[in-house]
C-alpha positions as semicolon CSV with decimal commas, in nm:
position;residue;x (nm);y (nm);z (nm)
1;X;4,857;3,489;6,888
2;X;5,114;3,340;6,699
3;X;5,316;3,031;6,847
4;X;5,685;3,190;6,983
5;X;6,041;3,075;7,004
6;X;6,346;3,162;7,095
7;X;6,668;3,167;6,839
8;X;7,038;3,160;6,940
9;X;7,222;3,431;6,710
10;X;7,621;3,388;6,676
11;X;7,655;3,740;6,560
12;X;7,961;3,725;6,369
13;X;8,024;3,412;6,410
14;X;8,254;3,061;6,318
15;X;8,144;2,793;6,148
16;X;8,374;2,509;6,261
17;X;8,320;2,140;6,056
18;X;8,330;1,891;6,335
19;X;8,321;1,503;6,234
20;X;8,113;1,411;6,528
21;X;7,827;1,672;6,526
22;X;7,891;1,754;6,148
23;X;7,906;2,177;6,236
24;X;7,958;2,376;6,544
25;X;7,869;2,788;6,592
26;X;8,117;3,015;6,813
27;X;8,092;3,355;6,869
28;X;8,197;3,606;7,120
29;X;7,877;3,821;7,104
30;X;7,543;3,542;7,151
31;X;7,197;3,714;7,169
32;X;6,901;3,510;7,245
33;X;6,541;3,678;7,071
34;X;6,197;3,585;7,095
35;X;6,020;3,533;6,812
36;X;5,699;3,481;6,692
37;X;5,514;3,373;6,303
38;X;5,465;3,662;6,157
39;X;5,860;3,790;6,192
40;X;5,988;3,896;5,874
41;X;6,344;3,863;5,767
42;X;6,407;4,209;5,801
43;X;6,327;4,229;6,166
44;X;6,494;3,949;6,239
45;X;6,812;4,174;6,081
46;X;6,680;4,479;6,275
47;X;6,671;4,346;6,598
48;X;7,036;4,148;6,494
49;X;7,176;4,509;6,439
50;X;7,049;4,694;6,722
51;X;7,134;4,399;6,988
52;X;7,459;4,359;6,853
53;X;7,488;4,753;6,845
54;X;7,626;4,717;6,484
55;X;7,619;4,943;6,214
56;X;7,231;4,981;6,031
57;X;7,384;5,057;5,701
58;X;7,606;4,666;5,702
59;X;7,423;4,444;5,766
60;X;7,473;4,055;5,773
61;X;7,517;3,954;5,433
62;X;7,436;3,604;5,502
63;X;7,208;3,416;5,801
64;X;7,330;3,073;5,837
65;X;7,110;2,812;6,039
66;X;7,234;2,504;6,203
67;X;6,927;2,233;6,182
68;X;6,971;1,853;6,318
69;X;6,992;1,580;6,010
70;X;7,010;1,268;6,230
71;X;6,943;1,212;6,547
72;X;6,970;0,908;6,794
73;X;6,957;0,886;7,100
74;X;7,195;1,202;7,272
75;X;7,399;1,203;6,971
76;X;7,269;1,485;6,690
77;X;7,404;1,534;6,366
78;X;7,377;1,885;6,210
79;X;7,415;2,096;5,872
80;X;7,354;2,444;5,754
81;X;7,158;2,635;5,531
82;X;7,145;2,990;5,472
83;X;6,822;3,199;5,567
84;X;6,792;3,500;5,238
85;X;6,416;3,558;5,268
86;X;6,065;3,560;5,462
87;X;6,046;3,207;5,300
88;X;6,344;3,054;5,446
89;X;6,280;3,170;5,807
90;X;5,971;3,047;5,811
91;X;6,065;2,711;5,646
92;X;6,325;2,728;5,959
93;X;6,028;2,778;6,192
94;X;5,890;2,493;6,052
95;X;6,171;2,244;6,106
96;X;6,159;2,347;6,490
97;X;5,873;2,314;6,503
98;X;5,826;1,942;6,374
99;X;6,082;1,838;6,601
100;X;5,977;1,828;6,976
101;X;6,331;1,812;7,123
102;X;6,440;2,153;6,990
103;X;6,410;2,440;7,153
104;X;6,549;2,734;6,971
105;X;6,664;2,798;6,627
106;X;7,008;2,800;6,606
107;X;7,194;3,120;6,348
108;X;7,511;3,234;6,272
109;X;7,581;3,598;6,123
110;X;7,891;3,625;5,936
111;X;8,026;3,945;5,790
112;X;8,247;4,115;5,499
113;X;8,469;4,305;5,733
């Protein structure tokens, strides 16, 4: 069976620039999934819709995912990149992966509302 983690979804979510930790997620609505290798994209939108309880036919037109750059010590420095495809989730996986510390992978949904 495939090796599983969690991810941390801002649905609809803020991207706020912050000079210590370099970017920050908030969101009012914060679902925590399981997933596995193997997860495509589109499920990952699937399951964003239905937990969310947001309309099938809009989805997310963007996935953004907050990844460390630097870290030392306690102190972590992160930036964002957007997830489009099967490719870029799993090159997500992959970062988490490498890194013992983290846990969870770490997106933010944002909308054209």
């Amino acid at each position: 069976m495939a090796p599983k983690m969690f991810a941390c979804i801002y649905d609809n979510g803020d991207m706020i620039p912050n000079p210590e930790n370099g970017v920050l997620f908030k969101s009012d609505t914060c679902i925590m999934v399981q997933l596995h290798r193997g997860f495509t994209f589109s499920q990952l939108i699937e399951i964003i819709l239905q937990w969310a309880k947001r309309d099938p036919t809009n989805p997310p037109p963007v996935l953004h995912f907050r990844f460390p750059t630097q870290i030392c010590g306690r102190h972590v420095t992160y930036t964002t990149t957007n997830i489009e495809d099967d490719d870029d989730l799993d090159g997500a996986m992959d970062i988490i992966e490498a890194n013992p510390t983290l846990r969870s992978l770490e997106i933010c949904t944002t909308y054209n509302i």
